[in-house]
Structures are given as C-alpha cells and as structure tokens.
Amino acid sequence: MAAILGGGLGGLSTGYYLLKNNLNSNNNLKLYLLEATNYCGGWIKSIRTKDYVFEQGPRTIRPKGVTGLNTLNMIQDLGLSEHITPIKPDHPAARNRMIYVNNNLYLLPSSLKGVFQKNEPFSKPLIYALYHDLKKPHKQLKDDSIYNFVERRFGKEIADYAISPMICGICAGDAKEISVKFLMKTLFEWEQTHGGVVKGLMKSLFSSKTGNELVLSDLARKAQEEKWSVYTIKGGLEMFPNKLQAHLKDNNVTMNLSTKVEAIEFVDSGSVSLNIQTGEKLSVNHVYSSIPAYCLASLVQKQHPELAKTLKDIPFVTVGIVNLYFATQKPLIKPAFGFLVPPIENSPILGVVFDSCCMPDQNGTVLTVMLGGRWFEEKFGKNTTSENLYNIAVKEVGSILDIKDKPTAFNVNILNRCIPQYVVGHYERVDEIRQYIKSNNLPISLIGSSYDGAN
Ligand SMILES: Cc1cc2nc3c(=O)[nH]c(=O)nc-3n(C[C@H](O)[C@H](O)[C@H](O)COP(=O)(O)OP(=O)(O)OC[C@H]3O[C@@H](n4cnc5c(N)ncnc54)[C@H](O)[C@@H]3O)c2cc1C
C-alpha cells in the first residue's frame, strides 16, 4: 500500500507512472491519493466561458527535453492529443517576446540575423556578448547566482535586460538569488569545464551525443519535428489534471479529496502512519510526497526536526494574477507572447501575457497581468486586497499598452507562497534532504516543483 500526498500535477503524474510501472511489473500495489482541498490540479485552474479562458496559474507547457517529451507521451495516452494547440516557431507568440524598459516596449531578437543588429535597449549587437564570453577568464565556483554568471560571461546589459526578466517569467524570482547551477546547469558546466559558454558549446557540437532512449509517441515526435516552442490546451489547461484524475479513479486509485494530512509518523516496523485532519489514520508502506516543501516540513517536524528545518529553508514567493477580458472586435494588442519587466525598472508588475494571441477560441482581447513574486510584500505590503491588485494591473496595462477600454470581465487571485525559489545552493540542499531520508531509511519519496524544478 502506498499513499500520494497532494493532488497537483506532481501527485497526479506520480499516480499515473506508478500505475504504469505496476502494470508492467504485474504488481498489485494499492494506491491512495490524499488532497487537502476539494479540487485536483493544484495551481492549475482555468475559468472557461463561451468568450474567453482565464488561466489562473500556468498556461503553457514546454515540449523540450526528456520531461517535455514524457509529458507529451502522457498527454497522448490520456487521449488529449486533439486538444493540444502548439505554438510553432513561425507563430507571433514564438517570435515576438518583448521587454518593457524606460517606458518603451522592445522586441527581443528571435533570429540569427537579429543577433548581428543593434536592438534597443542593448547598446551593441548581441554578438558582442559572445565575444565578451570568449575573452573573459572563468572563475572556479561551486554555484553562483544567474545574474552574476550572466554578467560575468555576457555583460551587465544581458543580465539586466534579457536574463533578469526571463527569471521573473520562469519563477517570479530575482536572478541575483537564483542558482545558475540549478536553472542553467549545462551553461554553468561549460564555463567550469571548458572556460566559457561559447567554448563549451563548440566542444559539445563535436562530441558524440548519447542516444535518447525514450520511446516517442506520435504527438511527441510531431512536437520535435515541427519544433514547437510551447503548447497550450484548448479550453484550458485544467483539462490535463481533470483527465489524469479520471484516469487514476478508473484504475482503482482511492482518491481522497478534502483530506488534509496533518502529521506523518514513521513507525519502526517500516510502515508509515498518516494522521488526517478528521482524526482518522491511514497506514501505508510508502509515501510519495508532492506537497510543497514547507507543508511537508510541518508534517515531519515532531519526529525529524532536522529534516523539517532543511525543508523549510526552500523559500517560496507569492504572485498576484489579474486576468482581464475586453470584448472588442479589433484586438487591442499587437500579436506577441507578451512582455516582461526587468526588476531594474522597479515596476509593480512582473509582466503581461497576451492570452488572446497564445490561446485559441478567445472572442476579444484577453490579458494576464502577473504581480509581485519575489517583491510581493515589498510592493504591496502584508495585507493587500484583490481590488488593489486589480487597480494596479488596469493602470499599468492602460499606460503601457495604451488601452483605454474598461475590462468587460476580470478575475483576481493572490496565490500565496506558490512558486519555489531555486536559490544558490538549491542543488546541495535537495541533496542533503534526500541523503537524510536515505540514511534514516524513511519510506518516503519527494516529488513536485519544490525539489527538481517547475516542469
Ligand atoms: C502563477 C503560476 C504560473 C505558472 N506558469 C507555468 C507555466 O506556464 N508553465 C509551467 O510549466 N509551469 C508553470 N508554473 C509552475 C507549475 O504550476 C507548477 O510547477 C506545478 O503546478 C506544481 O505542481 P505540484 O503538484 O508540484 O504542486 P502544487 O500544484 O502546489 O500541488 C500540491 C498539492 O498539494 C496539496 N496539499 C498541500 N498540503 C497538503 C496536505 N497537508 N495534505 C494533502 N494535500 C496537501 C495542495 O492543496 C495542492 O493541491 C506556474 C506556477 C504558478 C504559481
């Protein structure tokens, strides 16, 4: 018997893969999934109407790498292929990504030609950044912040205007704190091993590549062949966890919603007792925890305070999400993915996604404004309201995109401690957590975005 804690995408996918392995190995593993709320999907929540879709959390999925391809295999297996809307390289949402600097929107270069041209706000063509990397000596380090790394290798403008806003888009975080070893592992290794990123890239082009053992579904193969940038799900991303939930239920996983686990007790005999809020207990042989690290910390605090402390050291940030719908015939925005604001601009917003360009079937202009992140409390205090965030979002969108219309519909959400921050030393911290579990023979596996990344 095993229990999965948390019914977000991490917990649901764990159930999917455990069922698959179970089937392959002819085991008869009894599975329970315990979710605190009455909803499965975690941060993935879509509001669907006949005119628009508001995504309150994630909206696009990356198809690249082993994780991306595995996800596409799973999506095909769940029968969701026909709902996938890819964003291919020639789509405006793939080509047009902007940054907002000094009261202006600037397109980031998206072609090789663009790298040789001077693109504001950069003072020189980006090719100079590669020259900078070639001549700069390398520094032997265990880890570093992404900002320091990029400034050292490519110069301050690239760190301020290209990488810092990108980190806001990925994890609503500060590039000056996020670990390069974690988020840009290959580039960091190239610097450490070969003395620079360009030198590492050249060496990798001439070294023999190890074959990808992954068996690709038709959908994953199509994504590779057509070089999808990202993809969305028609009708809302929520369809993905809904399908996974139904799949687990159909395969006899006991789905316990509104079931908050309050403590985990590891018993000497090797079993684990889960104390549930209602006063009930569930005894299993193994636990797969997909809940945020700080939630797990409070469950193991009593028996394993040392483990709890390290788990609590993984910081999380709060993000405000304001979805706006304008029922206009003519689009109010130019076709693009949206724009991000570099932290150096000191703006209350992190960026805006142009959903009506990225997602199909939207009758009008749909935008999502992201606010706060690493700077949430600093900008809005401890007790901000949805109304305050809405007013700020509408004001910023009005002045940056020159939109004078009042939104026809909107939705505001404050997502408390929703995104883990992979700060410098994250690798070692997660290693320490897993070493503790191993050396104490604890029958628990750690899954989810707290440890190994967002996707
Ligand atoms: C605003 C935002 C935008 C994002 N955009 C993207 C994007 O575009 N693309 C992308 O790939 N990723 C994106 N992400 C990241 C992505 O959403 C997450 O990586 C992913 O959803 C995390 O899933 P999870 O299962 O690890 O955690 P969660 O979604 O946090 O799920 C954890 C679950 O555990 C439950 N739980 C907590 N405590 C307990 C307890 N004690 N007992 C039982 N259950 C408990 C919670 O209720 C929750 O349902 C975004 C995230 C946010 C917040």
Short mmCIF file of C-alpha atoms and ligand atoms in Angstrom, two decimals:
data_model
loop_
_atom_site.label_atom_id
_atom_site.label_comp_id
_atom_site.label_asym_id
_atom_site.label_seq_id
_atom_site.Cartn_x
_atom_site.Cartn_y
_atom_site.Cartn_z
CA MET A 1 0.00 0.00 0.00
CA ALA A 2 1.26 3.47 -0.85
CA ALA A 3 -0.07 7.00 -0.44
CA ILE A 4 0.47 10.03 -2.64
CA LEU A 5 0.27 13.33 -0.76
CA GLY A 6 -1.10 16.18 -2.87
CA GLY A 7 -3.30 16.17 -5.96
CA GLY A 8 -1.47 18.81 -8.04
CA LEU A 9 0.12 17.87 -11.35
CA GLY A 10 3.06 16.33 -9.45
CA GLY A 11 0.88 13.99 -7.36
CA LEU A 12 -1.42 13.04 -10.25
CA SER A 13 1.54 12.27 -12.55
CA THR A 14 3.13 10.16 -9.81
CA GLY A 15 -0.10 8.13 -9.69
CA TYR A 16 -0.04 7.77 -13.49
CA TYR A 17 3.56 6.47 -13.55
CA LEU A 18 3.08 4.18 -10.52
CA LEU A 19 0.08 2.61 -12.28
CA LYS A 20 2.13 2.18 -15.46
CA ASN A 21 5.05 0.51 -13.61
CA ASN A 22 2.59 -1.59 -11.67
CA LEU A 23 1.07 -2.86 -14.88
CA ASN A 24 4.48 -3.57 -16.44
CA SER A 25 5.73 -5.48 -13.39
CA ASN A 26 2.43 -7.26 -12.67
CA ASN A 27 2.42 -5.93 -9.11
CA ASN A 28 -0.77 -5.31 -7.25
CA LEU A 29 0.01 -2.06 -5.48
CA LYS A 30 -2.93 -0.41 -3.70
CA LEU A 31 -2.71 3.38 -4.10
CA TYR A 32 -4.31 6.23 -2.17
CA LEU A 33 -4.16 9.90 -3.17
CA LEU A 34 -4.78 12.41 -0.40
CA GLU A 35 -5.56 16.02 -1.35
CA ALA A 36 -6.29 18.76 1.19
CA THR A 37 -8.75 20.73 -0.97
CA ASN A 38 -11.84 19.54 -2.83
CA TYR A 39 -10.04 20.04 -6.18
CA CYS A 40 -7.29 18.16 -8.05
CA GLY A 41 -4.84 20.19 -10.13
CA GLY A 42 -3.04 22.35 -7.55
CA TRP A 43 -2.16 25.72 -9.11
CA ILE A 44 -3.68 24.75 -12.47
CA LYS A 45 -7.11 26.38 -12.60
CA SER A 46 -8.98 27.58 -15.68
CA ILE A 47 -12.15 29.66 -15.88
CA ARG A 48 -13.99 28.87 -19.14
CA THR A 49 -16.79 30.90 -20.70
CA LYS A 50 -18.07 31.00 -24.28
CA ASP A 51 -15.95 34.13 -24.94
CA TYR A 52 -12.68 33.59 -23.08
CA VAL A 53 -10.50 31.32 -20.97
CA PHE A 54 -8.77 32.75 -17.90
CA GLU A 55 -5.80 30.72 -16.70
CA GLN A 56 -5.25 31.48 -13.03
CA GLY A 57 -1.87 29.74 -12.85
CA PRO A 58 0.19 28.04 -15.56
CA ARG A 59 -0.90 28.28 -19.22
CA THR A 60 1.85 26.91 -21.47
CA ILE A 61 3.91 23.70 -21.34
CA ARG A 62 7.37 23.25 -22.80
CA PRO A 63 7.76 20.21 -25.07
CA LYS A 64 11.57 20.06 -24.87
CA GLY A 65 13.90 17.65 -23.10
CA VAL A 66 13.09 14.27 -21.61
CA THR A 67 10.49 15.74 -19.21
CA GLY A 68 8.74 17.63 -22.01
CA LEU A 69 8.64 14.59 -24.29
CA ASN A 70 7.45 12.32 -21.47
CA THR A 71 4.62 14.78 -20.77
CA LEU A 72 3.55 14.65 -24.43
CA ASN A 73 3.60 10.83 -24.29
CA MET A 74 1.33 11.01 -21.26
CA ILE A 75 -0.98 13.54 -22.93
CA GLN A 76 -1.42 11.25 -25.96
CA ASP A 77 -2.02 8.25 -23.71
CA LEU A 78 -4.76 10.19 -21.88
CA GLY A 79 -6.48 10.93 -25.21
CA LEU A 80 -5.81 14.68 -25.11
CA SER A 81 -3.85 14.98 -28.39
CA GLU A 82 -6.65 16.65 -30.32
CA HIS A 83 -6.94 19.39 -27.67
CA ILE A 84 -3.31 20.46 -27.98
CA THR A 85 -2.57 23.83 -29.60
CA PRO A 86 1.11 24.14 -30.44
CA ILE A 87 2.96 27.40 -30.76
CA LYS A 88 5.33 26.74 -33.66
CA PRO A 89 8.47 28.79 -34.42
CA ASP A 90 6.72 30.99 -37.03
CA HIS A 91 3.82 31.89 -34.69
CA PRO A 92 3.86 35.52 -33.45
CA ALA A 93 3.77 34.24 -29.87
CA ALA A 94 7.06 32.40 -30.51
CA ARG A 95 8.72 35.23 -32.43
CA ASN A 96 7.52 38.29 -30.57
CA ARG A 97 8.59 38.46 -26.95
CA MET A 98 9.07 41.90 -25.50
CA ILE A 99 10.60 43.70 -22.55
CA TYR A 100 9.42 46.97 -21.05
CA VAL A 101 12.30 49.37 -20.40
CA ASN A 102 12.32 53.17 -19.89
CA ASN A 103 8.62 53.50 -20.78
CA ASN A 104 9.03 51.60 -24.06
CA LEU A 105 8.30 48.09 -25.29
CA TYR A 106 11.22 46.45 -27.13
CA LEU A 107 11.19 43.23 -29.13
CA LEU A 108 13.86 40.71 -28.15
CA PRO A 109 15.75 39.30 -31.16
CA SER A 110 14.38 35.94 -32.26
CA SER A 111 16.51 35.18 -35.32
CA LEU A 112 20.20 34.79 -36.08
CA LYS A 113 20.06 37.99 -38.14
CA GLY A 114 18.79 39.86 -35.06
CA VAL A 115 21.90 38.88 -33.11
CA PHE A 116 24.08 40.90 -35.52
CA GLN A 117 21.91 44.04 -35.34
CA LYS A 118 21.76 46.64 -32.62
CA ASN A 119 18.46 46.18 -30.79
CA GLU A 120 17.44 48.71 -28.16
CA PRO A 121 17.69 48.76 -25.15
CA PHE A 122 21.02 46.96 -25.79
CA SER A 123 23.79 49.38 -26.75
CA LYS A 124 25.57 46.88 -29.07
CA PRO A 125 24.56 43.91 -31.25
CA LEU A 126 24.20 40.80 -29.10
CA ILE A 127 27.09 39.12 -30.93
CA TYR A 128 29.39 41.27 -28.75
CA ALA A 129 28.14 39.34 -25.73
CA LEU A 130 29.59 36.15 -27.24
CA TYR A 131 32.92 37.92 -27.79
CA HIS A 132 32.78 39.02 -24.12
CA ASP A 133 32.32 35.38 -23.10
CA LEU A 134 35.27 34.23 -25.23
CA LYS A 135 37.74 36.70 -23.77
CA LYS A 136 36.59 36.62 -20.14
CA PRO A 137 38.58 34.23 -17.87
CA HIS A 138 36.46 31.73 -15.96
CA LYS A 139 36.05 31.59 -12.22
CA GLN A 140 36.09 28.25 -10.35
CA LEU A 141 32.88 28.13 -8.32
CA LYS A 142 30.54 25.58 -6.72
CA ASP A 143 27.46 27.60 -7.67
CA ASP A 144 26.58 31.22 -8.37
CA SER A 145 23.56 33.42 -8.97
CA ILE A 146 22.28 33.51 -12.54
CA TYR A 147 22.77 37.28 -12.55
CA ASN A 148 26.48 37.08 -11.55
CA PHE A 149 27.09 34.31 -14.04
CA VAL A 150 25.47 36.13 -16.97
CA GLU A 151 27.08 39.45 -16.07
CA ARG A 152 30.49 37.74 -15.88
CA ARG A 153 30.09 35.82 -19.16
CA PHE A 154 27.97 38.15 -21.34
CA GLY A 155 27.96 41.58 -19.69
CA LYS A 156 25.65 43.66 -17.50
CA GLU A 157 23.10 44.63 -20.17
CA ILE A 158 22.32 40.98 -20.95
CA ALA A 159 21.99 40.27 -17.21
CA ASP A 160 19.67 43.25 -16.65
CA TYR A 161 17.51 43.24 -19.79
CA ALA A 162 17.45 39.65 -21.04
CA ILE A 163 18.05 37.27 -18.13
CA SER A 164 16.54 39.09 -15.13
CA PRO A 165 13.09 39.49 -16.80
CA MET A 166 13.29 35.89 -18.03
CA ILE A 167 13.75 34.71 -14.42
CA CYS A 168 10.71 36.81 -13.43
CA GLY A 169 8.78 34.93 -16.14
CA ILE A 170 10.02 31.49 -15.10
CA CYS A 171 9.81 31.64 -11.31
CA ALA A 172 8.78 35.19 -10.37
CA GLY A 173 12.20 35.41 -8.78
CA ASP A 174 15.30 37.57 -8.53
CA ALA A 175 18.12 36.50 -10.87
CA LYS A 176 20.52 37.83 -8.21
CA GLU A 177 19.39 34.97 -5.91
CA ILE A 178 18.51 32.08 -8.24
CA SER A 179 21.08 29.30 -8.73
CA VAL A 180 22.76 29.07 -12.13
CA LYS A 181 23.82 25.50 -11.34
CA PHE A 182 20.15 24.58 -11.00
CA LEU A 183 18.42 26.55 -13.77
CA MET A 184 21.23 26.74 -16.35
CA LYS A 185 23.20 23.64 -15.45
CA THR A 186 24.72 22.98 -18.88
CA LEU A 187 25.91 26.57 -19.39
CA PHE A 188 27.46 26.63 -15.90
CA GLU A 189 29.21 23.30 -16.52
CA TRP A 190 30.56 24.61 -19.83
CA GLU A 191 32.08 27.57 -18.00
CA GLN A 192 33.51 25.41 -15.24
CA THR A 193 34.87 22.67 -17.52
CA HIS A 194 35.79 24.50 -20.73
CA GLY A 195 36.37 28.06 -19.53
CA GLY A 196 33.36 29.67 -21.19
CA VAL A 197 29.91 29.11 -22.68
CA VAL A 198 30.93 29.52 -26.36
CA LYS A 199 33.95 27.21 -25.86
CA GLY A 200 31.70 24.63 -24.17
CA LEU A 201 29.13 24.89 -26.95
CA MET A 202 31.80 24.31 -29.62
CA LYS A 203 33.18 21.27 -27.77
CA SER A 204 29.68 19.83 -27.34
CA LEU A 205 28.99 20.18 -31.08
CA PHE A 206 31.98 17.96 -31.83
CA SER A 207 31.49 15.42 -29.05
CA SER A 208 29.47 12.26 -29.74
CA LYS A 209 25.91 12.56 -28.49
CA THR A 210 24.44 9.75 -26.38
CA GLY A 211 21.26 8.38 -27.90
CA ASN A 212 17.88 9.25 -26.46
CA GLU A 213 16.41 6.00 -25.16
CA LEU A 214 12.90 7.46 -24.85
CA VAL A 215 10.19 5.86 -27.00
CA LEU A 216 8.29 8.75 -28.56
CA SER A 217 4.54 8.89 -29.09
CA ASP A 218 3.22 10.35 -32.37
CA LEU A 219 2.47 13.60 -30.54
CA ALA A 220 6.00 13.88 -29.08
CA ARG A 221 7.53 13.11 -32.48
CA LYS A 222 5.34 15.78 -34.10
CA ALA A 223 6.43 18.33 -31.49
CA GLN A 224 10.08 17.53 -32.23
CA GLU A 225 9.69 17.59 -36.00
CA GLU A 226 7.68 20.83 -36.01
CA LYS A 227 9.99 22.40 -33.36
CA TRP A 228 7.16 23.55 -31.08
CA SER A 229 8.16 26.40 -28.83
CA VAL A 230 5.44 25.71 -26.22
CA TYR A 231 1.85 24.44 -26.33
CA THR A 232 -1.47 25.10 -24.63
CA ILE A 233 -4.63 23.05 -24.18
CA LYS A 234 -7.78 24.20 -26.00
CA GLY A 235 -10.47 25.02 -23.46
CA GLY A 236 -7.96 25.44 -20.62
CA LEU A 237 -5.01 23.66 -19.03
CA GLU A 238 -7.33 22.33 -16.31
CA MET A 239 -8.40 19.62 -18.74
CA PHE A 240 -4.99 17.95 -18.13
CA PRO A 241 -5.38 17.34 -14.36
CA ASN A 242 -9.10 16.52 -14.89
CA LYS A 243 -8.15 13.75 -17.31
CA LEU A 244 -5.38 12.45 -15.03
CA GLN A 245 -7.76 12.41 -12.08
CA ALA A 246 -10.33 10.41 -14.06
CA HIS A 247 -7.59 8.01 -15.23
CA LEU A 248 -6.46 7.31 -11.65
CA LYS A 249 -10.05 6.81 -10.50
CA ASP A 250 -10.76 4.40 -13.37
CA ASN A 251 -7.70 2.41 -12.35
CA ASN A 252 -8.83 1.95 -8.76
CA VAL A 253 -6.70 4.59 -7.06
CA THR A 254 -8.64 5.72 -3.98
CA MET A 255 -8.99 9.49 -4.44
CA ASN A 256 -9.49 11.18 -1.08
CA LEU A 257 -10.27 14.87 -1.64
CA SER A 258 -10.79 17.34 1.25
CA THR A 259 -8.32 15.16 3.15
CA LYS A 260 -5.57 17.21 4.73
CA VAL A 261 -2.69 15.23 6.19
CA GLU A 262 -1.56 16.81 9.46
CA ALA A 263 1.35 14.59 10.53
CA ILE A 264 3.48 11.74 9.27
CA GLU A 265 4.74 9.15 11.75
CA PHE A 266 7.41 6.73 10.63
CA VAL A 267 6.90 3.50 12.57
CA ASP A 268 9.83 1.19 13.47
CA SER A 269 8.37 -1.71 11.51
CA GLY A 270 8.93 0.25 8.29
CA SER A 271 5.37 1.39 7.85
CA VAL A 272 4.11 4.98 7.86
CA SER A 273 1.09 6.32 9.68
CA LEU A 274 -0.64 9.37 8.20
CA ASN A 275 -2.71 11.47 10.59
CA ILE A 276 -5.61 13.08 8.79
CA GLN A 277 -7.35 16.30 9.88
CA THR A 278 -10.59 14.42 10.57
CA GLY A 279 -8.83 12.36 13.25
CA GLU A 280 -8.55 9.25 11.08
CA LYS A 281 -5.25 7.45 10.42
CA LEU A 282 -4.02 5.68 7.31
CA SER A 283 -1.20 3.16 7.48
CA VAL A 284 0.87 2.54 4.33
CA ASN A 285 4.26 1.11 3.34
CA HIS A 286 5.47 4.08 1.34
CA VAL A 287 4.64 7.78 0.93
CA TYR A 288 5.12 9.85 -2.24
CA SER A 289 5.02 13.48 -1.12
CA SER A 290 4.20 16.05 -3.81
CA ILE A 291 3.12 18.80 -1.41
CA PRO A 292 5.25 21.98 -1.12
CA ALA A 293 8.44 21.50 0.96
CA TYR A 294 7.24 23.90 3.71
CA CYS A 295 3.99 21.88 4.07
CA LEU A 296 5.93 18.61 4.36
CA ALA A 297 8.19 20.27 6.94
CA SER A 298 5.30 20.74 9.36
CA LEU A 299 4.21 17.09 8.92
CA VAL A 300 7.63 15.65 9.89
CA GLN A 301 8.57 18.36 12.41
CA LYS A 302 7.89 16.26 15.53
CA GLN A 303 9.89 13.15 14.58
CA HIS A 304 12.51 14.73 12.32
CA PRO A 305 13.11 18.41 13.24
CA GLU A 306 16.45 18.47 11.39
CA LEU A 307 14.77 17.37 8.14
CA ALA A 308 11.94 19.86 8.72
CA LYS A 309 14.44 22.70 9.08
CA THR A 310 16.14 21.97 5.73
CA LEU A 311 12.75 21.60 4.01
CA LYS A 312 11.67 24.99 5.42
CA ASP A 313 14.84 26.59 4.03
CA ILE A 314 13.42 26.30 0.46
CA PRO A 315 11.83 29.75 0.01
CA PHE A 316 8.52 30.38 -1.80
CA VAL A 317 7.06 33.58 -3.25
CA THR A 318 3.52 34.92 -3.64
CA VAL A 319 2.15 36.02 -7.02
CA GLY A 320 -0.88 38.14 -7.87
CA ILE A 321 -2.70 37.10 -11.05
CA VAL A 322 -5.12 39.51 -12.73
CA ASN A 323 -6.98 38.15 -15.78
CA LEU A 324 -8.63 40.78 -17.99
CA TYR A 325 -11.13 40.34 -20.82
CA PHE A 326 -12.04 43.11 -23.29
CA ALA A 327 -14.99 42.27 -25.56
CA THR A 328 -13.70 44.16 -28.59
CA GLN A 329 -13.98 43.28 -32.29
CA LYS A 330 -10.47 44.55 -33.06
CA PRO A 331 -7.57 43.22 -30.94
CA LEU A 332 -6.23 45.83 -28.53
CA ILE A 333 -2.72 44.40 -28.70
CA LYS A 334 -0.15 43.54 -31.36
CA PRO A 335 0.37 39.78 -31.89
CA ALA A 336 3.02 38.63 -29.38
CA PHE A 337 3.52 36.34 -26.40
CA GLY A 338 3.52 39.38 -24.15
CA PHE A 339 6.15 41.34 -22.28
CA LEU A 340 8.24 41.08 -19.14
CA VAL A 341 9.53 43.91 -16.97
CA PRO A 342 13.16 43.79 -15.79
CA PRO A 343 13.39 44.23 -11.97
CA ILE A 344 15.72 47.20 -12.54
CA GLU A 345 12.59 49.12 -13.71
CA ASN A 346 11.13 48.79 -10.20
CA SER A 347 7.60 48.22 -11.55
CA PRO A 348 4.76 46.66 -9.51
CA ILE A 349 4.14 44.19 -12.34
CA LEU A 350 6.33 41.27 -13.45
CA GLY A 351 4.85 41.09 -16.93
CA VAL A 352 1.75 40.60 -19.07
CA VAL A 353 0.83 37.55 -21.18
CA PHE A 354 -1.24 38.19 -24.32
CA ASP A 355 -3.52 35.16 -23.90
CA SER A 356 -5.70 36.00 -26.89
CA CYS A 357 -2.62 35.62 -29.08
CA CYS A 358 -1.28 32.44 -27.38
CA MET A 359 -4.56 30.58 -26.89
CA PRO A 360 -7.25 29.86 -29.50
CA ASP A 361 -11.00 30.48 -29.24
CA GLN A 362 -10.90 33.83 -27.45
CA ASN A 363 -13.52 36.33 -28.67
CA GLY A 364 -11.77 39.58 -27.90
CA THR A 365 -8.60 40.62 -26.11
CA VAL A 366 -7.50 38.53 -23.12
CA LEU A 367 -4.52 39.51 -20.97
CA THR A 368 -2.98 38.15 -17.78
CA VAL A 369 -1.02 40.52 -15.54
CA MET A 370 1.42 38.93 -13.08
CA LEU A 371 2.38 40.92 -10.00
CA GLY A 372 4.76 40.73 -7.06
CA GLY A 373 6.64 37.45 -6.88
CA ARG A 374 9.96 37.94 -5.03
CA TRP A 375 8.93 41.59 -4.41
CA PHE A 376 5.27 40.95 -3.42
CA GLU A 377 5.45 42.15 0.20
CA GLU A 378 7.87 44.97 -0.62
CA LYS A 379 5.47 46.35 -3.25
CA PHE A 380 2.04 45.61 -1.77
CA GLY A 381 2.58 45.05 1.98
CA LYS A 382 1.28 42.11 4.02
CA ASN A 383 -2.45 42.75 3.69
CA THR A 384 -3.10 43.84 0.14
CA THR A 385 -6.52 43.28 -1.43
CA SER A 386 -7.67 41.88 -4.76
CA GLU A 387 -9.16 45.31 -5.50
CA ASN A 388 -5.77 46.97 -5.05
CA LEU A 389 -4.06 44.48 -7.40
CA TYR A 390 -6.83 44.91 -9.98
CA ASN A 391 -6.46 48.71 -9.91
CA ILE A 392 -2.69 48.49 -10.32
CA ALA A 393 -2.99 45.96 -13.16
CA VAL A 394 -5.53 48.04 -15.09
CA LYS A 395 -3.48 51.22 -14.62
CA GLU A 396 -0.24 49.57 -15.85
CA VAL A 397 -1.92 47.88 -18.81
CA GLY A 398 -3.61 51.20 -19.68
CA SER A 399 -0.37 53.15 -19.73
CA ILE A 400 1.99 50.52 -21.22
CA LEU A 401 -0.37 49.15 -23.90
CA ASP A 402 -2.39 52.32 -24.33
CA ILE A 403 -5.66 50.51 -23.58
CA LYS A 404 -8.37 52.98 -22.63
CA ASP A 405 -11.29 50.49 -22.51
CA LYS A 406 -12.58 49.18 -19.20
CA PRO A 407 -12.32 45.37 -18.93
CA THR A 408 -15.60 43.60 -19.71
CA ALA A 409 -14.72 40.84 -17.22
CA PHE A 410 -11.86 40.12 -14.85
CA ASN A 411 -10.61 37.76 -12.19
CA VAL A 412 -8.05 38.37 -9.44
CA ASN A 413 -6.20 35.76 -7.43
CA ILE A 414 -3.49 36.06 -4.81
CA LEU A 415 -1.51 32.81 -4.98
CA ASN A 416 0.11 32.59 -1.58
CA ARG A 417 3.61 31.01 -1.49
CA CYS A 418 3.01 29.41 -4.88
CA ILE A 419 6.44 29.29 -6.55
CA PRO A 420 9.57 27.72 -5.01
CA GLN A 421 12.77 29.70 -5.40
CA TYR A 422 15.76 27.67 -6.55
CA VAL A 423 18.25 29.89 -4.76
CA VAL A 424 22.05 29.48 -4.84
CA GLY A 425 22.85 26.17 -3.12
CA HIS A 426 19.48 24.58 -4.02
CA TYR A 427 21.18 21.55 -5.51
CA GLU A 428 23.12 20.84 -2.33
CA ARG A 429 20.06 21.49 -0.14
CA VAL A 430 17.91 18.97 -2.01
CA ASP A 431 20.81 16.51 -1.93
CA GLU A 432 21.07 16.96 1.84
CA ILE A 433 17.31 16.31 2.22
CA ARG A 434 17.47 13.13 0.12
CA GLN A 435 20.63 11.95 1.96
CA TYR A 436 18.84 12.38 5.30
CA ILE A 437 15.89 10.31 4.06
CA LYS A 438 18.22 7.60 2.75
CA SER A 439 20.42 7.35 5.82
CA ASN A 440 17.38 7.20 8.12
CA ASN A 441 15.66 4.60 5.89
CA LEU A 442 12.50 6.67 5.70
CA PRO A 443 9.95 5.16 3.28
CA ILE A 444 9.20 8.48 1.56
CA SER A 445 9.92 9.82 -1.94
CA LEU A 446 9.93 13.52 -2.76
CA ILE A 447 8.17 14.75 -5.88
CA GLY A 448 6.91 18.09 -7.11
CA SER A 449 8.17 21.52 -8.01
CA SER A 450 9.89 22.18 -4.64
CA TYR A 451 12.84 19.95 -5.47
CA ASP A 452 13.55 19.21 -9.11
CA GLY A 453 12.09 22.19 -11.00
CA ALA A 454 8.79 23.55 -12.24
CA ASN A 455 8.29 21.17 -15.16
C1 LIG B 1 1.21 31.66 -11.34
C2 LIG B 1 1.94 30.45 -11.84
C3 LIG B 1 2.22 30.33 -13.19
C4 LIG B 1 2.90 29.21 -13.67
N1 LIG B 1 3.11 29.07 -15.02
C5 LIG B 1 3.66 27.93 -15.51
C6 LIG B 1 3.69 27.68 -16.91
O1 LIG B 1 3.20 28.48 -17.72
N2 LIG B 1 4.28 26.53 -17.34
C7 LIG B 1 4.78 25.59 -16.46
O2 LIG B 1 5.30 24.55 -16.90
N3 LIG B 1 4.72 25.79 -15.11
C8 LIG B 1 4.16 26.92 -14.63
N4 LIG B 1 4.04 27.10 -13.26
C9 LIG B 1 4.56 26.06 -12.37
C10 LIG B 1 3.58 24.88 -12.22
O3 LIG B 1 2.30 25.38 -12.00
C11 LIG B 1 3.99 24.03 -11.05
O4 LIG B 1 5.31 23.58 -11.22
C12 LIG B 1 3.10 22.81 -10.86
O5 LIG B 1 1.73 23.13 -10.97
C13 LIG B 1 3.42 22.27 -9.49
O6 LIG B 1 2.67 21.11 -9.26
P1 LIG B 1 2.87 20.31 -7.90
O7 LIG B 1 1.99 19.13 -7.97
O8 LIG B 1 4.32 20.10 -7.65
O9 LIG B 1 2.41 21.33 -6.74
P2 LIG B 1 1.02 22.02 -6.43
O10 LIG B 1 0.32 22.45 -7.64
O11 LIG B 1 1.38 23.06 -5.40
O12 LIG B 1 0.16 20.88 -5.73
C14 LIG B 1 0.33 20.49 -4.40
C15 LIG B 1 -1.00 19.99 -3.86
O13 LIG B 1 -0.78 19.52 -2.53
C16 LIG B 1 -1.92 19.85 -1.74
N5 LIG B 1 -1.53 19.84 -0.31
C17 LIG B 1 -0.73 20.73 0.33
N6 LIG B 1 -0.61 20.36 1.65
C18 LIG B 1 -1.31 19.21 1.80
C19 LIG B 1 -1.55 18.35 2.92
N7 LIG B 1 -1.03 18.59 4.13
N8 LIG B 1 -2.32 17.25 2.72
C20 LIG B 1 -2.84 16.96 1.48
N9 LIG B 1 -2.65 17.76 0.40
C21 LIG B 1 -1.90 18.87 0.56
C22 LIG B 1 -2.33 21.23 -2.27
O14 LIG B 1 -3.66 21.52 -1.95
C23 LIG B 1 -2.07 21.07 -3.77
O15 LIG B 1 -3.23 20.64 -4.45
C24 LIG B 1 3.35 28.20 -12.75
C25 LIG B 1 3.06 28.33 -11.38
C26 LIG B 1 2.35 29.43 -10.93
C27 LIG B 1 2.02 29.51 -9.47
#
